[in-house]
PDB file of C-alpha atoms and ligand atoms in Angstrom:
ATOM      1  CA  MET A  77     -24.072  13.665 -30.384  1.00  0.00           C
ATOM      2  CA  ASN A  78     -23.405  11.377 -27.605  1.00  0.00           C
ATOM      3  CA  GLU A  79     -27.343  10.240 -28.456  1.00  0.00           C
ATOM      4  CA  SER A  80     -25.843   8.850 -32.086  1.00  0.00           C
ATOM      5  CA  LEU A  81     -22.258   7.507 -30.268  1.00  0.00           C
ATOM      6  CA  ILE A  82     -24.821   5.480 -27.963  1.00  0.00           C
ATOM      7  CA  GLU A  83     -26.926   4.663 -30.615  1.00  0.00           C
ATOM      8  CA  LYS A  84     -23.992   3.130 -33.108  1.00  0.00           C
ATOM      9  CA  ILE A  85     -22.612   1.309 -29.805  1.00  0.00           C
ATOM     10  CA  ASN A  86     -26.115  -0.353 -29.027  1.00  0.00           C
ATOM     11  CA  ILE A  87     -26.080  -1.779 -32.770  1.00  0.00           C
ATOM     12  CA  LEU A  88     -23.061  -2.940 -32.694  1.00  0.00           C
ATOM     13  CA  LYS A  89     -23.459  -4.463 -29.044  1.00  0.00           C
ATOM     14  CA  LYS A  90     -26.072  -6.709 -30.161  1.00  0.00           C
ATOM     15  CA  LYS A  91     -24.247  -7.788 -33.720  1.00  0.00           C
ATOM     16  CA  LYS A  92     -21.907  -9.006 -31.828  1.00  0.00           C
ATOM     17  CA  ASN A  93     -23.302 -10.580 -28.557  1.00  0.00           C
ATOM     18  CA  ALA A  94     -21.369  -8.303 -26.159  1.00  0.00           C
ATOM     19  CA  ILE A  95     -21.966  -7.237 -22.957  1.00  0.00           C
ATOM     20  CA  ILE A  96     -19.990  -3.774 -21.605  1.00  0.00           C
ATOM     21  CA  LEU A  97     -19.285  -3.633 -18.207  1.00  0.00           C
ATOM     22  CA  ALA A  98     -17.791  -0.300 -15.334  1.00  0.00           C
ATOM     23  CA  HIS A  99     -16.270  -0.102 -12.586  1.00  0.00           C
ATOM     24  CA  ASN A 100     -17.952   2.708 -10.396  1.00  0.00           C
ATOM     25  CA  TYR A 101     -15.097   4.935 -11.619  1.00  0.00           C
ATOM     26  CA  GLN A 102     -16.623   5.132 -15.121  1.00  0.00           C
ATOM     27  CA  SER A 103     -17.415   8.590 -15.500  1.00  0.00           C
ATOM     28  CA  GLY A 104     -21.263   9.003 -15.544  1.00  0.00           C
ATOM     29  CA  GLU A 105     -21.734   8.636 -19.096  1.00  0.00           C
ATOM     30  CA  ILE A 106     -20.267   5.106 -19.673  1.00  0.00           C
ATOM     31  CA  GLN A 107     -21.565   4.413 -15.963  1.00  0.00           C
ATOM     32  CA  ASP A 108     -25.591   4.891 -17.653  1.00  0.00           C
ATOM     33  CA  LEU A 109     -23.965   3.419 -21.018  1.00  0.00           C
ATOM     34  CA  ALA A 110     -22.613   0.138 -19.292  1.00  0.00           C
ATOM     35  CA  ASP A 111     -24.938  -3.181 -19.136  1.00  0.00           C
ATOM     36  CA  PHE A 112     -23.446  -4.218 -15.258  1.00  0.00           C
ATOM     37  CA  THR A 113     -21.737  -1.589 -12.937  1.00  0.00           C
ATOM     38  CA  GLY A 114     -20.106  -3.141  -9.964  1.00  0.00           C
ATOM     39  CA  ASP A 115     -16.844  -2.749  -7.746  1.00  0.00           C
ATOM     40  CA  SER A 116     -14.121  -5.281  -9.024  1.00  0.00           C
ATOM     41  CA  LEU A 117     -15.950  -8.236  -6.868  1.00  0.00           C
ATOM     42  CA  GLU A 118     -18.792  -7.817  -8.952  1.00  0.00           C
ATOM     43  CA  LEU A 119     -17.491  -6.837 -12.026  1.00  0.00           C
ATOM     44  CA  SER A 120     -15.062 -10.752 -11.709  1.00  0.00           C
ATOM     45  CA  ARG A 121     -18.360 -12.156 -10.830  1.00  0.00           C
ATOM     46  CA  LYS A 122     -20.693 -11.186 -13.983  1.00  0.00           C
ATOM     47  CA  ALA A 123     -17.326 -11.248 -15.908  1.00  0.00           C
ATOM     48  CA  ALA A 124     -17.279 -15.014 -14.939  1.00  0.00           C
ATOM     49  CA  ASP A 125     -20.614 -15.581 -15.740  1.00  0.00           C
ATOM     50  CA  ASN A 126     -22.684 -14.158 -18.592  1.00  0.00           C
ATOM     51  CA  ASN A 127     -23.739 -15.712 -21.708  1.00  0.00           C
ATOM     52  CA  ALA A 128     -21.547 -13.008 -24.597  1.00  0.00           C
ATOM     53  CA  ASP A 129     -18.853 -13.320 -26.745  1.00  0.00           C
ATOM     54  CA  VAL A 130     -17.187 -10.030 -26.039  1.00  0.00           C
ATOM     55  CA  ILE A 131     -16.744  -8.375 -22.992  1.00  0.00           C
ATOM     56  CA  VAL A 132     -16.493  -4.453 -23.172  1.00  0.00           C
ATOM     57  CA  PHE A 133     -14.247  -3.863 -19.718  1.00  0.00           C
ATOM     58  CA  CYS A 134     -14.888  -0.168 -18.451  1.00  0.00           C
ATOM     59  CA  GLY A 135     -12.240   0.085 -16.414  1.00  0.00           C
ATOM     60  CA  VAL A 136      -8.607  -0.468 -15.545  1.00  0.00           C
ATOM     61  CA  LEU A 137      -5.969  -3.453 -17.307  1.00  0.00           C
ATOM     62  CA  PHE A 138      -5.927  -5.612 -14.297  1.00  0.00           C
ATOM     63  CA  MET A 139      -9.759  -5.757 -14.293  1.00  0.00           C
ATOM     64  CA  ALA A 140      -9.586  -6.768 -18.483  1.00  0.00           C
ATOM     65  CA  GLU A 141      -7.310  -9.540 -17.755  1.00  0.00           C
ATOM     66  CA  THR A 142      -9.287 -10.835 -14.311  1.00  0.00           C
ATOM     67  CA  ALA A 143     -12.179 -10.955 -16.888  1.00  0.00           C
ATOM     68  CA  SER A 144     -10.262 -13.204 -19.411  1.00  0.00           C
ATOM     69  CA  ILE A 145      -8.678 -15.355 -16.724  1.00  0.00           C
ATOM     70  CA  LEU A 146     -12.162 -16.022 -15.650  1.00  0.00           C
ATOM     71  CA  SER A 147     -13.130 -16.392 -19.408  1.00  0.00           C
ATOM     72  CA  PRO A 148     -10.725 -16.934 -21.266  1.00  0.00           C
ATOM     73  CA  ASN A 149     -13.075 -18.206 -24.583  1.00  0.00           C
ATOM     74  CA  LYS A 150     -14.310 -15.136 -24.385  1.00  0.00           C
ATOM     75  CA  THR A 151     -13.114 -11.803 -26.630  1.00  0.00           C
ATOM     76  CA  VAL A 152     -12.136  -8.977 -23.578  1.00  0.00           C
ATOM     77  CA  LEU A 153     -11.934  -5.945 -24.860  1.00  0.00           C
ATOM     78  CA  LEU A 154     -10.112  -3.319 -23.177  1.00  0.00           C
ATOM     79  CA  PRO A 155     -11.292   0.442 -25.172  1.00  0.00           C
ATOM     80  CA  ASP A 156      -7.529   2.130 -24.269  1.00  0.00           C
ATOM     81  CA  LYS A 157      -5.307   0.111 -24.007  1.00  0.00           C
ATOM     82  CA  ASN A 158      -3.256   2.428 -21.567  1.00  0.00           C
ATOM     83  CA  ALA A 159      -5.636   2.225 -18.696  1.00  0.00           C
ATOM     84  CA  GLY A 160      -3.585   0.805 -16.343  1.00  0.00           C
ATOM     85  CA  CYS A 161      -3.151   0.685 -12.746  1.00  0.00           C
ATOM     86  CA  PRO A 162      -0.248   2.383 -11.108  1.00  0.00           C
ATOM     87  CA  MET A 163      -0.683   0.449  -8.094  1.00  0.00           C
ATOM     88  CA  ALA A 164      -1.037  -2.741  -9.331  1.00  0.00           C
ATOM     89  CA  ASP A 165       2.624  -2.134 -11.327  1.00  0.00           C
ATOM     90  CA  MET A 166       4.041  -1.385  -7.941  1.00  0.00           C
ATOM     91  CA  ILE A 167       5.197  -4.902  -7.648  1.00  0.00           C
ATOM     92  CA  THR A 168       6.198  -7.508 -10.406  1.00  0.00           C
ATOM     93  CA  ALA A 169       6.932 -11.540 -10.032  1.00  0.00           C
ATOM     94  CA  THR A 170       9.690 -10.966  -9.909  1.00  0.00           C
ATOM     95  CA  GLU A 171       9.880  -8.814  -6.326  1.00  0.00           C
ATOM     96  CA  LEU A 172       6.642 -11.389  -5.264  1.00  0.00           C
ATOM     97  CA  ALA A 173       9.617 -14.659  -5.568  1.00  0.00           C
ATOM     98  CA  LYS A 174      12.105 -12.955  -3.911  1.00  0.00           C
ATOM     99  CA  LEU A 175       9.251 -11.882  -0.824  1.00  0.00           C
ATOM    100  CA  LYS A 176       8.240 -15.590  -0.928  1.00  0.00           C
ATOM    101  CA  GLN A 177      11.948 -17.167  -0.968  1.00  0.00           C
ATOM    102  CA  LYS A 178      12.155 -15.233   2.437  1.00  0.00           C
ATOM    103  CA  HIS A 179       9.338 -16.034   3.501  1.00  0.00           C
ATOM    104  CA  PRO A 180       8.830 -19.969   2.175  1.00  0.00           C
ATOM    105  CA  ASP A 181       6.033 -20.559   4.478  1.00  0.00           C
ATOM    106  CA  ALA A 182       3.876 -17.880   3.835  1.00  0.00           C
ATOM    107  CA  VAL A 183       0.234 -17.609   1.696  1.00  0.00           C
ATOM    108  CA  VAL A 184       0.133 -15.173  -0.224  1.00  0.00           C
ATOM    109  CA  VAL A 185      -2.363 -13.222  -0.324  1.00  0.00           C
ATOM    110  CA  CYS A 186      -2.928  -9.966  -3.459  1.00  0.00           C
ATOM    111  CA  TYR A 187      -4.898  -7.698  -4.122  1.00  0.00           C
ATOM    112  CA  VAL A 188      -6.969  -8.262  -7.348  1.00  0.00           C
ATOM    113  CA  ASN A 189      -5.484  -4.507  -8.464  1.00  0.00           C
ATOM    114  CA  SER A 190      -1.744  -6.845  -9.823  1.00  0.00           C
ATOM    115  CA  SER A 191      -1.035  -8.487 -12.838  1.00  0.00           C
ATOM    116  CA  ALA A 192      -1.508 -11.432 -14.172  1.00  0.00           C
ATOM    117  CA  ASP A 193       1.928 -12.227 -13.505  1.00  0.00           C
ATOM    118  CA  VAL A 194       1.536 -11.917  -9.991  1.00  0.00           C
ATOM    119  CA  LYS A 195      -2.205 -13.361  -9.703  1.00  0.00           C
ATOM    120  CA  ALA A 196       0.011 -16.245 -11.191  1.00  0.00           C
ATOM    121  CA  ILE A 197       2.119 -16.850  -8.107  1.00  0.00           C
ATOM    122  CA  SER A 198      -0.431 -15.896  -5.430  1.00  0.00           C
ATOM    123  CA  ASP A 199      -2.176 -18.483  -3.478  1.00  0.00           C
ATOM    124  CA  TYR A 200      -5.453 -16.007  -3.202  1.00  0.00           C
ATOM    125  CA  CYS A 201      -6.682 -13.371  -4.624  1.00  0.00           C
ATOM    126  CA  CYS A 202      -9.696 -10.688  -2.450  1.00  0.00           C
ATOM    127  CA  THR A 203     -10.749  -7.520  -3.446  1.00  0.00           C
ATOM    128  CA  SER A 204     -11.588  -5.000  -1.236  1.00  0.00           C
ATOM    129  CA  SER A 205     -15.227  -6.017   0.240  1.00  0.00           C
ATOM    130  CA  ASN A 206     -14.110  -9.394   1.031  1.00  0.00           C
ATOM    131  CA  ALA A 207      -9.798  -9.021   1.970  1.00  0.00           C
ATOM    132  CA  VAL A 208     -10.571  -9.826   5.542  1.00  0.00           C
ATOM    133  CA  ASP A 209     -12.911 -12.610   5.137  1.00  0.00           C
ATOM    134  CA  VAL A 210     -10.141 -14.372   2.337  1.00  0.00           C
ATOM    135  CA  VAL A 211      -7.901 -13.875   5.470  1.00  0.00           C
ATOM    136  CA  LYS A 212     -10.363 -14.790   8.172  1.00  0.00           C
ATOM    137  CA  SER A 213     -11.011 -18.408   6.043  1.00  0.00           C
ATOM    138  CA  ILE A 214      -7.017 -18.638   5.872  1.00  0.00           C
ATOM    139  CA  GLY A 215      -6.241 -20.892   8.840  1.00  0.00           C
ATOM    140  CA  GLU A 216      -4.746 -18.816  12.140  1.00  0.00           C
ATOM    141  CA  ASP A 217      -0.555 -20.932  11.296  1.00  0.00           C
ATOM    142  CA  LYS A 218       0.155 -19.783   8.260  1.00  0.00           C
ATOM    143  CA  LYS A 219       2.045 -16.759   8.078  1.00  0.00           C
ATOM    144  CA  ILE A 220       0.848 -14.570   5.394  1.00  0.00           C
ATOM    145  CA  ILE A 221       2.662 -11.735   2.928  1.00  0.00           C
ATOM    146  CA  PHE A 222      -0.625  -9.790   1.600  1.00  0.00           C
ATOM    147  CA  VAL A 223       0.332  -7.240  -1.014  1.00  0.00           C
ATOM    148  CA  PRO A 224       0.804  -5.095  -2.905  1.00  0.00           C
ATOM    149  CA  ASP A 225      -1.431  -2.418  -1.036  1.00  0.00           C
ATOM    150  CA  LYS A 226       0.186  -1.098   1.855  1.00  0.00           C
ATOM    151  CA  ASN A 227      -3.722   0.598   3.085  1.00  0.00           C
ATOM    152  CA  LEU A 228      -5.727  -2.271   2.737  1.00  0.00           C
ATOM    153  CA  GLY A 229      -3.325  -5.116   3.449  1.00  0.00           C
ATOM    154  CA  GLN A 230      -3.113  -2.267   7.358  1.00  0.00           C
ATOM    155  CA  PHE A 231      -7.005  -1.942   7.967  1.00  0.00           C
ATOM    156  CA  VAL A 232      -7.673  -6.559   7.239  1.00  0.00           C
ATOM    157  CA  LYS A 233      -4.955  -6.093   9.912  1.00  0.00           C
ATOM    158  CA  ASP A 234      -6.394  -4.189  12.114  1.00  0.00           C
ATOM    159  CA  ARG A 235     -10.541  -6.568  11.590  1.00  0.00           C
ATOM    160  CA  THR A 236      -8.081  -9.164  12.206  1.00  0.00           C
ATOM    161  CA  GLY A 237      -6.095  -9.267  14.329  1.00  0.00           C
ATOM    162  CA  ARG A 238      -3.067 -11.386  11.505  1.00  0.00           C
ATOM    163  CA  ASP A 239       0.109 -10.549  11.845  1.00  0.00           C
ATOM    164  CA  LEU A 240       0.508 -11.031   7.420  1.00  0.00           C
ATOM    165  CA  VAL A 241       3.702  -9.410   6.046  1.00  0.00           C
ATOM    166  CA  LEU A 242       2.857  -5.971   3.980  1.00  0.00           C
ATOM    167  CA  TRP A 243       4.752  -4.351   0.578  1.00  0.00           C
ATOM    168  CA  PRO A 244       5.014  -0.816   0.067  1.00  0.00           C
ATOM    169  CA  GLY A 245       2.458  -0.582  -2.893  1.00  0.00           C
ATOM    170  CA  TYR A 246      -0.587   2.619  -2.793  1.00  0.00           C
ATOM    171  CA  CYS A 247      -3.041   3.924  -4.801  1.00  0.00           C
ATOM    172  CA  PRO A 248      -1.673   7.701  -5.715  1.00  0.00           C
ATOM    173  CA  THR A 249      -5.314   8.766  -6.696  1.00  0.00           C
ATOM    174  CA  HIS A 250      -6.665   7.625  -2.230  1.00  0.00           C
ATOM    175  CA  HIS A 251      -3.133   7.704  -0.539  1.00  0.00           C
ATOM    176  CA  PHE A 252      -2.337  11.260  -1.713  1.00  0.00           C
ATOM    177  CA  ALA A 253      -5.838  12.328  -0.868  1.00  0.00           C
ATOM    178  CA  THR A 254      -5.072  14.970   2.287  1.00  0.00           C
ATOM    179  CA  ILE A 255      -7.237  14.475   5.945  1.00  0.00           C
ATOM    180  CA  GLU A 256      -6.924  17.721   6.079  1.00  0.00           C
ATOM    181  CA  ALA A 257      -9.407  18.463   3.256  1.00  0.00           C
ATOM    182  CA  VAL A 258     -11.969  15.694   4.340  1.00  0.00           C
ATOM    183  CA  LYS A 259     -12.156  17.700   7.593  1.00  0.00           C
ATOM    184  CA  GLU A 260     -12.373  20.555   5.782  1.00  0.00           C
ATOM    185  CA  VAL A 261     -15.410  18.921   4.121  1.00  0.00           C
ATOM    186  CA  LYS A 262     -16.870  17.013   7.523  1.00  0.00           C
ATOM    187  CA  ASP A 263     -16.440  21.070   8.661  1.00  0.00           C
ATOM    188  CA  GLU A 264     -18.893  22.315   6.403  1.00  0.00           C
ATOM    189  CA  HIS A 265     -20.829  19.629   6.499  1.00  0.00           C
ATOM    190  CA  PRO A 266     -20.959  18.464   9.976  1.00  0.00           C
ATOM    191  CA  GLU A 267     -24.142  16.676   9.946  1.00  0.00           C
ATOM    192  CA  SER A 268     -22.803  13.821   7.429  1.00  0.00           C
ATOM    193  CA  LEU A 269     -21.721  10.782   6.797  1.00  0.00           C
ATOM    194  CA  ILE A 270     -18.128  10.111   6.361  1.00  0.00           C
ATOM    195  CA  LEU A 271     -17.411   6.513   3.891  1.00  0.00           C
ATOM    196  CA  ALA A 272     -13.767   5.828   2.818  1.00  0.00           C
ATOM    197  CA  HIS A 273     -12.790   3.120   0.763  1.00  0.00           C
ATOM    198  CA  PRO A 274      -9.774   1.195   3.120  1.00  0.00           C
ATOM    199  CA  GLU A 275      -7.246   1.973   0.039  1.00  0.00           C
ATOM    200  CA  CYS A 276      -7.109   5.873   2.130  1.00  0.00           C
ATOM    201  CA  PRO A 277      -4.504   6.660   4.586  1.00  0.00           C
ATOM    202  CA  LYS A 278      -4.046   6.004   7.675  1.00  0.00           C
ATOM    203  CA  GLU A 279      -5.622   9.512   8.914  1.00  0.00           C
ATOM    204  CA  ILE A 280      -8.136   9.149   6.631  1.00  0.00           C
ATOM    205  CA  ARG A 281      -9.479   5.608   7.858  1.00  0.00           C
ATOM    206  CA  GLU A 282      -8.845   7.133  11.492  1.00  0.00           C
ATOM    207  CA  PHE A 283     -11.056   9.712  10.829  1.00  0.00           C
ATOM    208  CA  ALA A 284     -14.036   7.968   8.185  1.00  0.00           C
ATOM    209  CA  ASP A 285     -17.194   6.527   9.653  1.00  0.00           C
ATOM    210  CA  GLU A 286     -17.365   3.625   7.983  1.00  0.00           C
ATOM    211  CA  LEU A 287     -14.768   2.049   5.840  1.00  0.00           C
ATOM    212  CA  LEU A 288     -16.249   0.155   2.598  1.00  0.00           C
ATOM    213  CA  SER A 289     -15.510  -0.942  -1.136  1.00  0.00           C
ATOM    214  CA  THR A 290     -17.163   1.211  -3.734  1.00  0.00           C
ATOM    215  CA  GLY A 291     -20.275  -1.408  -3.748  1.00  0.00           C
ATOM    216  CA  GLN A 292     -20.479  -1.316   0.105  1.00  0.00           C
ATOM    217  CA  MET A 293     -20.852   2.664  -0.328  1.00  0.00           C
ATOM    218  CA  LEU A 294     -23.726   1.944  -2.683  1.00  0.00           C
ATOM    219  CA  LYS A 295     -25.281  -0.502  -0.571  1.00  0.00           C
ATOM    220  CA  TYR A 296     -24.723   1.734   2.147  1.00  0.00           C
ATOM    221  CA  VAL A 297     -26.006   5.003   1.622  1.00  0.00           C
ATOM    222  CA  LYS A 298     -29.326   3.383   0.049  1.00  0.00           C
ATOM    223  CA  THR A 299     -30.637   1.328   3.235  1.00  0.00           C
ATOM    224  CA  SER A 300     -29.032   4.153   5.389  1.00  0.00           C
ATOM    225  CA  ASP A 301     -31.450   6.263   7.624  1.00  0.00           C
ATOM    226  CA  ARG A 302     -28.401   9.084   7.270  1.00  0.00           C
ATOM    227  CA  THR A 303     -28.897  11.609   4.638  1.00  0.00           C
ATOM    228  CA  LYS A 304     -25.856  13.481   3.859  1.00  0.00           C
ATOM    229  CA  PHE A 305     -22.310  11.133   2.833  1.00  0.00           C
ATOM    230  CA  ILE A 306     -18.378  12.396   2.793  1.00  0.00           C
ATOM    231  CA  ILE A 307     -17.483  10.444  -0.082  1.00  0.00           C
ATOM    232  CA  ALA A 308     -13.907   9.219   0.343  1.00  0.00           C
ATOM    233  CA  THR A 309     -12.880   7.274  -2.618  1.00  0.00           C
ATOM    234  CA  GLU A 310     -13.091   8.163  -6.548  1.00  0.00           C
ATOM    235  CA  ILE A 311     -16.008  11.001  -7.536  1.00  0.00           C
ATOM    236  CA  GLY A 312     -17.134   8.314 -10.729  1.00  0.00           C
ATOM    237  CA  ILE A 313     -19.415   6.825  -7.456  1.00  0.00           C
ATOM    238  CA  LEU A 314     -20.984  10.008  -7.005  1.00  0.00           C
ATOM    239  CA  HIS A 315     -22.489  10.147 -10.755  1.00  0.00           C
ATOM    240  CA  THR A 316     -24.815   6.417  -9.367  1.00  0.00           C
ATOM    241  CA  MET A 317     -25.084   7.560  -5.817  1.00  0.00           C
ATOM    242  CA  LYS A 318     -26.897  10.458  -6.530  1.00  0.00           C
ATOM    243  CA  LYS A 319     -28.818   8.951  -9.535  1.00  0.00           C
ATOM    244  CA  GLN A 320     -30.005   5.564  -6.490  1.00  0.00           C
ATOM    245  CA  ASN A 321     -30.073   8.249  -4.030  1.00  0.00           C
ATOM    246  CA  PRO A 322     -32.123  11.830  -5.333  1.00  0.00           C
ATOM    247  CA  GLU A 323     -33.289  12.484  -1.878  1.00  0.00           C
ATOM    248  CA  LYS A 324     -30.201  11.998  -0.949  1.00  0.00           C
ATOM    249  CA  THR A 325     -27.240  14.095  -1.025  1.00  0.00           C
ATOM    250  CA  PHE A 326     -23.867  13.227  -1.333  1.00  0.00           C
ATOM    251  CA  TYR A 327     -19.767  15.546  -1.083  1.00  0.00           C
ATOM    252  CA  PRO A 328     -16.305  14.339  -3.031  1.00  0.00           C
ATOM    253  CA  ALA A 329     -14.132  14.193   0.567  1.00  0.00           C
ATOM    254  CA  SER A 330     -11.258  15.673  -1.615  1.00  0.00           C
ATOM    255  CA  LYS A 331     -11.101  16.973  -4.783  1.00  0.00           C
ATOM    256  CA  LYS A 332      -7.682  14.582  -5.083  1.00  0.00           C
ATOM    257  CA  PHE A 333     -10.090  11.539  -5.247  1.00  0.00           C
ATOM    258  CA  VAL A 334      -9.726  11.340  -9.669  1.00  0.00           C
ATOM    259  CA  CYS A 335      -8.180   8.047 -10.878  1.00  0.00           C
ATOM    260  CA  PRO A 336      -6.871   9.675 -14.546  1.00  0.00           C
ATOM    261  CA  ASN A 337      -6.534   5.846 -16.210  1.00  0.00           C
ATOM    262  CA  MET A 338     -10.310   5.177 -15.140  1.00  0.00           C
ATOM    263  CA  LYS A 339     -11.161   8.331 -16.773  1.00  0.00           C
ATOM    264  CA  LYS A 340      -8.938   7.366 -19.787  1.00  0.00           C
ATOM    265  CA  ILE A 341     -12.171   5.355 -21.441  1.00  0.00           C
ATOM    266  CA  THR A 342     -14.675   7.432 -23.368  1.00  0.00           C
ATOM    267  CA  LEU A 343     -17.729   7.077 -25.546  1.00  0.00           C
ATOM    268  CA  GLU A 344     -15.795   7.249 -28.545  1.00  0.00           C
ATOM    269  CA  LYS A 345     -13.561   4.583 -27.123  1.00  0.00           C
ATOM    270  CA  VAL A 346     -16.216   2.235 -26.396  1.00  0.00           C
ATOM    271  CA  LEU A 347     -17.335   2.462 -30.457  1.00  0.00           C
ATOM    272  CA  PHE A 348     -13.811   1.952 -31.899  1.00  0.00           C
ATOM    273  CA  ALA A 349     -14.037  -0.636 -29.330  1.00  0.00           C
ATOM    274  CA  LEU A 350     -16.522  -2.946 -30.280  1.00  0.00           C
ATOM    275  CA  GLU A 351     -15.897  -1.639 -33.872  1.00  0.00           C
ATOM    276  CA  ASP A 352     -12.177  -2.882 -34.486  1.00  0.00           C
ATOM    277  CA  ASN A 353     -12.265  -5.659 -32.007  1.00  0.00           C
ATOM    278  CA  LYS A 354      -9.506  -3.585 -29.875  1.00  0.00           C
ATOM    279  CA  HIS A 355      -7.804  -3.482 -27.853  1.00  0.00           C
ATOM    280  CA  ILE A 356      -8.275  -7.366 -27.119  1.00  0.00           C
ATOM    281  CA  ILE A 357      -6.638  -8.492 -24.154  1.00  0.00           C
ATOM    282  CA  LYS A 358      -5.411 -12.409 -23.799  1.00  0.00           C
ATOM    283  CA  VAL A 359      -4.312 -13.207 -20.612  1.00  0.00           C
ATOM    284  CA  PRO A 360      -1.217 -16.408 -21.672  1.00  0.00           C
ATOM    285  CA  ASP A 361      -3.055 -20.077 -20.965  1.00  0.00           C
ATOM    286  CA  GLU A 362       0.290 -20.985 -19.409  1.00  0.00           C
ATOM    287  CA  ILE A 363      -0.447 -17.344 -16.525  1.00  0.00           C
ATOM    288  CA  ALA A 364      -3.974 -17.820 -17.076  1.00  0.00           C
ATOM    289  CA  SER A 365      -4.260 -21.169 -16.017  1.00  0.00           C
ATOM    290  CA  LYS A 366      -2.453 -20.613 -12.530  1.00  0.00           C
ATOM    291  CA  ALA A 367      -4.115 -17.351 -12.203  1.00  0.00           C
ATOM    292  CA  ARG A 368      -7.655 -18.703 -11.941  1.00  0.00           C
ATOM    293  CA  LYS A 369      -7.018 -20.841  -9.310  1.00  0.00           C
ATOM    294  CA  ALA A 370      -6.206 -17.473  -6.746  1.00  0.00           C
ATOM    295  CA  LEU A 371      -8.957 -15.906  -8.348  1.00  0.00           C
ATOM    296  CA  GLU A 372     -11.487 -18.382  -7.873  1.00  0.00           C
ATOM    297  CA  ARG A 373     -10.869 -18.775  -4.620  1.00  0.00           C
ATOM    298  CA  MET A 374     -11.792 -14.953  -4.350  1.00  0.00           C
ATOM    299  CA  VAL A 375     -14.682 -15.166  -6.825  1.00  0.00           C
ATOM    300  CA  ALA A 376     -15.983 -17.162  -4.089  1.00  0.00           C
ATOM    301  CA  VAL A 377     -15.832 -15.361  -0.907  1.00  0.00           C
ATOM    302  CA  LEU A 378     -19.134 -13.150  -0.630  1.00  0.00           C
ATOM    303  CA  PRO A 379     -18.350 -10.689   1.741  1.00  0.00           C
ATOM    304  CA  LYS A 380     -19.932 -10.576   5.210  1.00  0.00           C
ATOM    305  CA  GLY A 381     -22.249  -7.792   6.716  1.00  0.00           C
TER     306      GLY A 381
HETATM  307  P1  13P B 543     -13.633  -1.585  -5.359  1.00  0.00           P
HETATM  308  O1  13P B 543     -14.596  -0.976  -6.076  1.00  0.00           O
HETATM  309  O2  13P B 543     -13.812  -2.657  -5.286  1.00  0.00           O
HETATM  310  O3  13P B 543     -13.761  -1.448  -3.726  1.00  0.00           O
HETATM  311  O4  13P B 543     -12.352  -1.671  -5.734  1.00  0.00           O
HETATM  312  C1  13P B 543     -11.353   0.219  -5.940  1.00  0.00           C
HETATM  313  C2  13P B 543     -10.056   0.489  -6.551  1.00  0.00           C
HETATM  314  O5  13P B 543     -10.156   0.541  -6.501  1.00  0.00           O
HETATM  315  C3  13P B 543     -10.835  -0.097  -7.843  1.00  0.00           C
HETATM  316  O6  13P B 543      -9.450   0.161  -9.026  1.00  0.00           O
HETATM  317 FE1  SF4 B 544      -5.332   1.994  -9.791  1.00  0.00          FE
HETATM  318 FE2  SF4 B 544      -6.396   3.191  -7.720  1.00  0.00          FE
HETATM  319 FE3  SF4 B 544      -7.198   4.050 -10.505  1.00  0.00          FE
HETATM  320 FE4  SF4 B 544      -8.205   2.205  -8.696  1.00  0.00          FE
HETATM  321  S1  SF4 B 544      -7.861   4.122  -8.170  1.00  0.00           S
HETATM  322  S2  SF4 B 544      -7.702   1.842 -10.970  1.00  0.00           S
HETATM  323  S3  SF4 B 544      -6.032   1.296  -7.481  1.00  0.00           S
HETATM  324  S4  SF4 B 544      -4.358   3.564  -9.094  1.00  0.00           S
END
């Protein structure tokens, strides 16, 4: 069944000169199917720089919007139109405009997990892999508003010592994972190293050994001398970790680490997307041209270390 679906997808992909991009949180079969998998920054870079006519984005809406903004002449498809990101929906452009009025001299840094409208009135975008470096690139004398993730924002505050104005947004998948669950796994596997995503709540961030984006986690486990890891982020990433490191062991830090939106993408939906050109994600030119400035600044900042 899967084989015939994959075959059909590959035939159509060739015919349409399409590329399939998948986030590290996608299911194993989608990651295996993709031409390129990565974290938000790696996928944005790939979306901005490829020779395809069609990008099938196996991820969530803000990722497909980002691809549309960075590659306005390509057709960008999101196989499930309801695959959104609740964190991105936690701030609207109207709310951000009000916050900007309260801090008229501030520079706005928005996490890429935000709507195109929010990006259009932001100065910089960032992802979890370069948020610290983006903030460090902004003059010390500048006040900074950071939206929408309070957890990533606090992580950036801790790492840079900068006094950021934060918004109370969060990722439900990471925020509601409990420290008790993580400690339980650590008790069972005390020799393991805990790698957590900066979207995790404070107690988990403080208990973790390393705080990394998903792309950074994949690089870390490959090059580390350690062989056992507890992974405090969406469980989809364990598929590639195991595949790339068959001699190492990975434990999910909690059963709560499932993003239902990421899991809406299936092989069937990828095939339907290619067959019927659905669902086309096209950010209107007026918004896209404003949001592109903030995104290009993000894509230009390579994460250090
Ligand atoms: P990264 O893959 O950039 O670490 O982002 C995590 C995430 O939550 C994407 O929605
Ligand atoms: Fe949004 Fe969290 Fe899902 Fe990422 S994991 S898409 S931040 S809800």
